[in-house]
Amino acid sequence: MPPPNRPGPVPPGQPGRPPISQPTPIPPPFRPGPPSGGVPLPPPGAAPLPPPQIGEPVPFRPGAVGPPQLPYGPRFAQPAFTPYGGYQAKKSNGGVIAAVAIVAVMAVMGGLLMVITIANGKSKHVADVGYSSYSSYPTTTSTDYSTTTTSSDTSTTATDSRDSTGTRGTSAGSTRETSASRAPSGPQPHHKLADNPLWLDSEVGLPNQPCNLSRWANNPDAAAAFFDSARPCLDSVWQQVMNYTKLPFRVPAVKYPSGKNWSSPCGDASNGSVAAFYCSQNETLYMPYEGLQVSQYGNRPGVYLAVFAHEYAHHIQALSGISEAYWDARYEAGTDSAAGLEMSRRNELSAQCLSGTFLGSTVGRGGSVDQAMYRDAWQTQDRGDHNGGPRDHGSDAHAVSWWQHGAQKNRMFQCNTWAAKPADVS
């Protein structure tokens, strides 16, 4: 507990435990389970002491059961490199050389002509000389944060807006401001990974709160109502954590694309291949019914709640500054290099862990999340890199173990995959 003169943390509540009963489910076709030999829990992240435990967890080793071969996160056409925050190309020296040459010529032509030319050139100056801006890339902004330009004569101010459907968008306008007016106010993201403020207090976890959910049914309208009822639960617990850690918080939008082919600011989906994903450009969770594999999972709402909590965790990563730090580091390492793919796995496995903290914190608290729902989520987390393609989400074994780790520990620092050994995020 913090000293008396410090604001009390979010009551972390008690961690979840493995499901009380472990009936052996009947595996649907082509649903591979984790490797044999059980799934070890990963070690805790860098922290002074592990959080308190409430009794001994009941041993649980999932059998040959698992979800269809679709991982969380976007698996659809994207730009060659889609960084969080829109990574900007390195500066080009061409514009600078040209400007110097012009100034030299103007100096020869005379001081007055030079002054006039400079004045005219300045009126046509573009923000961030030598950089390219990719508006199709995900971006992040605080409501009252201004992004200054290299030349210090203009700034771009982003503002959030919602339309009648609840969709968040951003609009930008160029204004001239003083240096004082460009200073950010309120909590700001910290572009850090292992030492992000989200992880630094070993006693911070999600509060134990009931979550009353709309009844799940296997149709698009009922699924949308279910997720709409889940979002306020996640909003409430995460806002408390973000406020305590002095990080910004904004409620994300949720969209429910219909059909198997649709578009988002972060890319296009085709053939219903996207289970769910988060787009940081418009701070929106996309939950397409066609991609939820309801035909495989059936009437098991715990499965879908865990997916939703995973994507919400990506929103928290974005708000905290972790996502931007991650994309910058991955770009420098090489997007598809071994080091870059390891960073992607750390990012995804951390979201897995944070998804587990939500289910573990709310199960059995008087709301809709009962043992059956929790058990369904517990048993279906092997959504790793078992279907070919890049090794960017982590093994099935680690996807399972990090989720269960979060559910049983319910402490933020326990989900700090950025401080874990490479072997624990393979």
JSON list of C-alpha atoms in Angstrom, two decimals, residues 28-171:
[
{"chain": "A", "resi": 28, "resn": "PRO", "atom": "CA", "xyz": [-14.08, -29.01, -32.93]},
{"chain": "A", "resi": 29, "resn": "PRO", "atom": "CA", "xyz": [-12.23, -29.89, -36.14]},
{"chain": "A", "resi": 30, "resn": "PHE", "atom": "CA", "xyz": [-8.85, -28.35, -37.01]},
{"chain": "A", "resi": 31, "resn": "ARG", "atom": "CA", "xyz": [-8.33, -26.62, -33.67]},
{"chain": "A", "resi": 32, "resn": "PRO", "atom": "CA", "xyz": [-4.77, -27.41, -32.60]},
{"chain": "A", "resi": 33, "resn": "GLY", "atom": "CA", "xyz": [-3.84, -27.24, -28.95]},
{"chain": "A", "resi": 34, "resn": "PRO", "atom": "CA", "xyz": [-0.60, -26.11, -27.33]},
{"chain": "A", "resi": 35, "resn": "PRO", "atom": "CA", "xyz": [2.50, -28.29, -27.42]},
{"chain": "A", "resi": 36, "resn": "SER", "atom": "CA", "xyz": [2.59, -31.33, -25.19]},
{"chain": "A", "resi": 37, "resn": "GLY", "atom": "CA", "xyz": [4.17, -31.16, -21.77]},
{"chain": "A", "resi": 38, "resn": "GLY", "atom": "CA", "xyz": [2.00, -28.41, -20.35]},
{"chain": "A", "resi": 39, "resn": "VAL", "atom": "CA", "xyz": [2.37, -24.67, -20.53]},
{"chain": "A", "resi": 40, "resn": "PRO", "atom": "CA", "xyz": [4.73, -23.00, -18.06]},
{"chain": "A", "resi": 41, "resn": "LEU", "atom": "CA", "xyz": [3.82, -19.61, -16.73]},
{"chain": "A", "resi": 42, "resn": "PRO", "atom": "CA", "xyz": [6.26, -16.89, -17.75]},
{"chain": "A", "resi": 43, "resn": "PRO", "atom": "CA", "xyz": [8.32, -15.24, -15.05]},
{"chain": "A", "resi": 44, "resn": "PRO", "atom": "CA", "xyz": [7.15, -11.88, -13.74]},
{"chain": "A", "resi": 45, "resn": "GLY", "atom": "CA", "xyz": [8.47, -8.73, -15.31]},
{"chain": "A", "resi": 46, "resn": "ALA", "atom": "CA", "xyz": [11.02, -6.49, -13.66]},
{"chain": "A", "resi": 47, "resn": "ALA", "atom": "CA", "xyz": [9.59, -5.47, -10.29]},
{"chain": "A", "resi": 48, "resn": "PRO", "atom": "CA", "xyz": [10.71, -5.42, -6.66]},
{"chain": "A", "resi": 49, "resn": "LEU", "atom": "CA", "xyz": [8.36, -8.06, -5.30]},
{"chain": "A", "resi": 50, "resn": "PRO", "atom": "CA", "xyz": [5.67, -10.30, -6.75]},
{"chain": "A", "resi": 51, "resn": "PRO", "atom": "CA", "xyz": [2.11, -9.33, -5.87]},
{"chain": "A", "resi": 52, "resn": "PRO", "atom": "CA", "xyz": [0.30, -11.14, -3.06]},
{"chain": "A", "resi": 53, "resn": "GLN", "atom": "CA", "xyz": [-1.44, -14.39, -3.87]},
{"chain": "A", "resi": 54, "resn": "ILE", "atom": "CA", "xyz": [-4.78, -15.50, -2.51]},
{"chain": "A", "resi": 55, "resn": "GLY", "atom": "CA", "xyz": [-4.29, -19.17, -1.84]},
{"chain": "A", "resi": 56, "resn": "GLU", "atom": "CA", "xyz": [-2.63, -21.58, -4.21]},
{"chain": "A", "resi": 57, "resn": "PRO", "atom": "CA", "xyz": [-3.85, -21.68, -7.78]},
{"chain": "A", "resi": 58, "resn": "VAL", "atom": "CA", "xyz": [-5.44, -24.90, -8.88]},
{"chain": "A", "resi": 59, "resn": "PRO", "atom": "CA", "xyz": [-3.12, -26.63, -11.38]},
{"chain": "A", "resi": 60, "resn": "PHE", "atom": "CA", "xyz": [-4.48, -26.47, -14.88]},
{"chain": "A", "resi": 61, "resn": "ARG", "atom": "CA", "xyz": [-3.04, -27.72, -18.11]},
{"chain": "A", "resi": 62, "resn": "PRO", "atom": "CA", "xyz": [-5.21, -27.26, -21.20]},
{"chain": "A", "resi": 63, "resn": "GLY", "atom": "CA", "xyz": [-5.69, -30.32, -23.31]},
{"chain": "A", "resi": 64, "resn": "ALA", "atom": "CA", "xyz": [-5.72, -30.58, -27.06]},
{"chain": "A", "resi": 65, "resn": "VAL", "atom": "CA", "xyz": [-8.22, -27.79, -27.42]},
{"chain": "A", "resi": 66, "resn": "GLY", "atom": "CA", "xyz": [-7.86, -24.36, -28.92]},
{"chain": "A", "resi": 67, "resn": "PRO", "atom": "CA", "xyz": [-9.32, -21.73, -31.15]},
{"chain": "A", "resi": 68, "resn": "PRO", "atom": "CA", "xyz": [-9.39, -21.70, -34.92]},
{"chain": "A", "resi": 69, "resn": "GLN", "atom": "CA", "xyz": [-6.18, -20.75, -36.62]},
{"chain": "A", "resi": 70, "resn": "LEU", "atom": "CA", "xyz": [-6.68, -17.00, -36.50]},
{"chain": "A", "resi": 71, "resn": "PRO", "atom": "CA", "xyz": [-4.62, -14.86, -34.13]},
{"chain": "A", "resi": 72, "resn": "TYR", "atom": "CA", "xyz": [-5.74, -11.61, -32.62]},
{"chain": "A", "resi": 73, "resn": "GLY", "atom": "CA", "xyz": [-4.79, -8.48, -34.45]},
{"chain": "A", "resi": 74, "resn": "PRO", "atom": "CA", "xyz": [-4.97, -7.41, -38.06]},
{"chain": "A", "resi": 75, "resn": "ARG", "atom": "CA", "xyz": [-4.24, -10.14, -40.58]},
{"chain": "A", "resi": 76, "resn": "PHE", "atom": "CA", "xyz": [-5.14, -8.24, -43.70]},
{"chain": "A", "resi": 77, "resn": "ALA", "atom": "CA", "xyz": [-3.68, -5.99, -46.34]},
{"chain": "A", "resi": 78, "resn": "GLN", "atom": "CA", "xyz": [-1.63, -3.24, -44.74]},
{"chain": "A", "resi": 79, "resn": "PRO", "atom": "CA", "xyz": [1.06, -0.84, -45.91]},
{"chain": "A", "resi": 80, "resn": "ALA", "atom": "CA", "xyz": [4.50, -2.44, -46.02]},
{"chain": "A", "resi": 81, "resn": "PHE", "atom": "CA", "xyz": [5.13, -0.89, -42.62]},
{"chain": "A", "resi": 82, "resn": "THR", "atom": "CA", "xyz": [2.22, 0.38, -40.57]},
{"chain": "A", "resi": 83, "resn": "PRO", "atom": "CA", "xyz": [3.73, 2.01, -37.50]},
{"chain": "A", "resi": 84, "resn": "TYR", "atom": "CA", "xyz": [1.76, 3.31, -34.60]},
{"chain": "A", "resi": 85, "resn": "GLY", "atom": "CA", "xyz": [1.81, 7.08, -34.84]},
{"chain": "A", "resi": 86, "resn": "GLY", "atom": "CA", "xyz": [2.84, 7.17, -38.49]},
{"chain": "A", "resi": 87, "resn": "TYR", "atom": "CA", "xyz": [6.61, 6.80, -38.59]},
{"chain": "A", "resi": 88, "resn": "GLN", "atom": "CA", "xyz": [8.04, 9.58, -40.67]},
{"chain": "A", "resi": 89, "resn": "ALA", "atom": "CA", "xyz": [10.74, 9.02, -43.26]},
{"chain": "A", "resi": 90, "resn": "LYS", "atom": "CA", "xyz": [14.21, 10.22, -42.44]},
{"chain": "A", "resi": 91, "resn": "LYS", "atom": "CA", "xyz": [14.99, 13.80, -43.36]},
{"chain": "A", "resi": 92, "resn": "SER", "atom": "CA", "xyz": [16.27, 14.50, -46.86]},
{"chain": "A", "resi": 93, "resn": "ASN", "atom": "CA", "xyz": [19.08, 17.00, -47.36]},
{"chain": "A", "resi": 94, "resn": "GLY", "atom": "CA", "xyz": [17.88, 18.01, -50.83]},
{"chain": "A", "resi": 95, "resn": "GLY", "atom": "CA", "xyz": [15.58, 20.79, -49.61]},
{"chain": "A", "resi": 96, "resn": "VAL", "atom": "CA", "xyz": [18.26, 22.21, -47.34]},
{"chain": "A", "resi": 97, "resn": "ILE", "atom": "CA", "xyz": [20.88, 22.27, -50.12]},
{"chain": "A", "resi": 98, "resn": "ALA", "atom": "CA", "xyz": [18.45, 24.00, -52.46]},
{"chain": "A", "resi": 99, "resn": "ALA", "atom": "CA", "xyz": [17.59, 26.58, -49.82]},
{"chain": "A", "resi": 100, "resn": "VAL", "atom": "CA", "xyz": [21.28, 27.36, -49.25]},
{"chain": "A", "resi": 101, "resn": "ALA", "atom": "CA", "xyz": [21.86, 27.77, -52.97]},
{"chain": "A", "resi": 102, "resn": "ILE", "atom": "CA", "xyz": [18.93, 30.16, -53.27]},
{"chain": "A", "resi": 103, "resn": "VAL", "atom": "CA", "xyz": [20.17, 32.21, -50.34]},
{"chain": "A", "resi": 104, "resn": "ALA", "atom": "CA", "xyz": [23.62, 32.46, -51.95]},
{"chain": "A", "resi": 105, "resn": "VAL", "atom": "CA", "xyz": [22.14, 33.69, -55.21]},
{"chain": "A", "resi": 106, "resn": "MET", "atom": "CA", "xyz": [19.97, 36.18, -53.39]},
{"chain": "A", "resi": 107, "resn": "ALA", "atom": "CA", "xyz": [23.00, 37.49, -51.53]},
{"chain": "A", "resi": 108, "resn": "VAL", "atom": "CA", "xyz": [24.68, 38.25, -54.83]},
{"chain": "A", "resi": 109, "resn": "MET", "atom": "CA", "xyz": [21.57, 40.00, -56.13]},
{"chain": "A", "resi": 110, "resn": "GLY", "atom": "CA", "xyz": [21.41, 42.31, -53.16]},
{"chain": "A", "resi": 111, "resn": "GLY", "atom": "CA", "xyz": [20.21, 42.51, -49.60]},
{"chain": "A", "resi": 112, "resn": "LEU", "atom": "CA", "xyz": [16.77, 43.90, -50.36]},
{"chain": "A", "resi": 113, "resn": "LEU", "atom": "CA", "xyz": [16.00, 41.24, -52.94]},
{"chain": "A", "resi": 114, "resn": "MET", "atom": "CA", "xyz": [17.20, 38.57, -50.52]},
{"chain": "A", "resi": 115, "resn": "VAL", "atom": "CA", "xyz": [14.89, 39.80, -47.79]},
{"chain": "A", "resi": 116, "resn": "ILE", "atom": "CA", "xyz": [11.94, 39.85, -50.16]},
{"chain": "A", "resi": 117, "resn": "THR", "atom": "CA", "xyz": [12.72, 36.37, -51.44]},
{"chain": "A", "resi": 118, "resn": "ILE", "atom": "CA", "xyz": [13.08, 34.93, -47.95]},
{"chain": "A", "resi": 119, "resn": "ALA", "atom": "CA", "xyz": [9.78, 36.50, -46.93]},
{"chain": "A", "resi": 120, "resn": "ASN", "atom": "CA", "xyz": [8.03, 35.05, -49.95]},
{"chain": "A", "resi": 121, "resn": "GLY", "atom": "CA", "xyz": [9.60, 31.65, -49.37]},
{"chain": "A", "resi": 122, "resn": "LYS", "atom": "CA", "xyz": [8.53, 31.63, -45.76]},
{"chain": "A", "resi": 123, "resn": "SER", "atom": "CA", "xyz": [4.94, 32.27, -46.65]},
{"chain": "A", "resi": 124, "resn": "LYS", "atom": "CA", "xyz": [5.00, 29.00, -48.63]},
{"chain": "A", "resi": 125, "resn": "HIS", "atom": "CA", "xyz": [6.81, 26.99, -45.97]},
{"chain": "A", "resi": 126, "resn": "VAL", "atom": "CA", "xyz": [5.46, 23.52, -45.24]},
{"chain": "A", "resi": 127, "resn": "ALA", "atom": "CA", "xyz": [5.50, 21.87, -41.81]},
{"chain": "A", "resi": 128, "resn": "ASP", "atom": "CA", "xyz": [8.25, 19.34, -41.14]},
{"chain": "A", "resi": 129, "resn": "VAL", "atom": "CA", "xyz": [10.56, 20.14, -44.04]},
{"chain": "A", "resi": 130, "resn": "GLY", "atom": "CA", "xyz": [12.20, 17.00, -45.39]},
{"chain": "A", "resi": 131, "resn": "TYR", "atom": "CA", "xyz": [9.65, 14.62, -43.82]},
{"chain": "A", "resi": 132, "resn": "SER", "atom": "CA", "xyz": [6.89, 12.67, -45.46]},
{"chain": "A", "resi": 133, "resn": "SER", "atom": "CA", "xyz": [3.51, 12.35, -43.80]},
{"chain": "A", "resi": 134, "resn": "TYR", "atom": "CA", "xyz": [1.41, 9.23, -44.32]},
{"chain": "A", "resi": 135, "resn": "SER", "atom": "CA", "xyz": [-2.15, 10.00, -43.36]},
{"chain": "A", "resi": 136, "resn": "SER", "atom": "CA", "xyz": [-3.15, 6.36, -43.85]},
{"chain": "A", "resi": 137, "resn": "TYR", "atom": "CA", "xyz": [-0.95, 5.27, -40.97]},
{"chain": "A", "resi": 138, "resn": "PRO", "atom": "CA", "xyz": [-2.31, 5.04, -37.42]},
{"chain": "A", "resi": 139, "resn": "THR", "atom": "CA", "xyz": [-1.82, 8.20, -35.40]},
{"chain": "A", "resi": 140, "resn": "THR", "atom": "CA", "xyz": [-2.31, 9.21, -31.81]},
{"chain": "A", "resi": 141, "resn": "THR", "atom": "CA", "xyz": [-3.19, 12.57, -30.36]},
{"chain": "A", "resi": 142, "resn": "SER", "atom": "CA", "xyz": [-4.24, 13.97, -27.05]},
{"chain": "A", "resi": 143, "resn": "THR", "atom": "CA", "xyz": [-7.28, 16.19, -27.27]},
{"chain": "A", "resi": 144, "resn": "ASP", "atom": "CA", "xyz": [-5.30, 19.28, -26.29]},
{"chain": "A", "resi": 145, "resn": "TYR", "atom": "CA", "xyz": [-1.84, 18.36, -27.59]},
{"chain": "A", "resi": 146, "resn": "SER", "atom": "CA", "xyz": [-0.30, 20.30, -30.46]},
{"chain": "A", "resi": 147, "resn": "THR", "atom": "CA", "xyz": [2.36, 18.79, -32.71]},
{"chain": "A", "resi": 148, "resn": "THR", "atom": "CA", "xyz": [4.93, 21.47, -33.43]},
{"chain": "A", "resi": 149, "resn": "THR", "atom": "CA", "xyz": [6.74, 21.82, -36.73]},
{"chain": "A", "resi": 150, "resn": "THR", "atom": "CA", "xyz": [10.43, 21.81, -37.45]},
{"chain": "A", "resi": 151, "resn": "SER", "atom": "CA", "xyz": [10.36, 25.44, -38.52]},
{"chain": "A", "resi": 152, "resn": "SER", "atom": "CA", "xyz": [8.50, 26.58, -35.36]},
{"chain": "A", "resi": 153, "resn": "ASP", "atom": "CA", "xyz": [6.19, 28.81, -37.38]},
{"chain": "A", "resi": 154, "resn": "THR", "atom": "CA", "xyz": [3.16, 26.54, -37.68]},
{"chain": "A", "resi": 155, "resn": "SER", "atom": "CA", "xyz": [1.58, 23.75, -35.70]},
{"chain": "A", "resi": 156, "resn": "THR", "atom": "CA", "xyz": [-1.01, 21.11, -36.33]},
{"chain": "A", "resi": 157, "resn": "THR", "atom": "CA", "xyz": [-3.67, 20.76, -33.69]},
{"chain": "A", "resi": 158, "resn": "ALA", "atom": "CA", "xyz": [-5.71, 17.57, -33.65]},
{"chain": "A", "resi": 159, "resn": "THR", "atom": "CA", "xyz": [-9.19, 17.50, -32.18]},
{"chain": "A", "resi": 160, "resn": "ASP", "atom": "CA", "xyz": [-11.42, 14.53, -31.43]},
{"chain": "A", "resi": 161, "resn": "SER", "atom": "CA", "xyz": [-14.99, 14.35, -32.58]},
{"chain": "A", "resi": 162, "resn": "ARG", "atom": "CA", "xyz": [-17.79, 11.83, -32.52]},
{"chain": "A", "resi": 163, "resn": "ASP", "atom": "CA", "xyz": [-20.59, 11.47, -34.99]},
{"chain": "A", "resi": 164, "resn": "SER", "atom": "CA", "xyz": [-24.06, 10.18, -34.26]},
{"chain": "A", "resi": 165, "resn": "THR", "atom": "CA", "xyz": [-22.85, 6.59, -34.49]},
{"chain": "A", "resi": 166, "resn": "GLY", "atom": "CA", "xyz": [-20.24, 7.02, -31.80]},
{"chain": "A", "resi": 167, "resn": "THR", "atom": "CA", "xyz": [-17.34, 6.75, -34.20]},
{"chain": "A", "resi": 168, "resn": "ARG", "atom": "CA", "xyz": [-14.31, 8.76, -33.23]},
{"chain": "A", "resi": 169, "resn": "GLY", "atom": "CA", "xyz": [-12.50, 10.75, -35.89]},
{"chain": "A", "resi": 170, "resn": "THR", "atom": "CA", "xyz": [-9.80, 13.34, -35.98]},
{"chain": "A", "resi": 171, "resn": "SER", "atom": "CA", "xyz": [-9.59, 16.65, -37.75]}
]
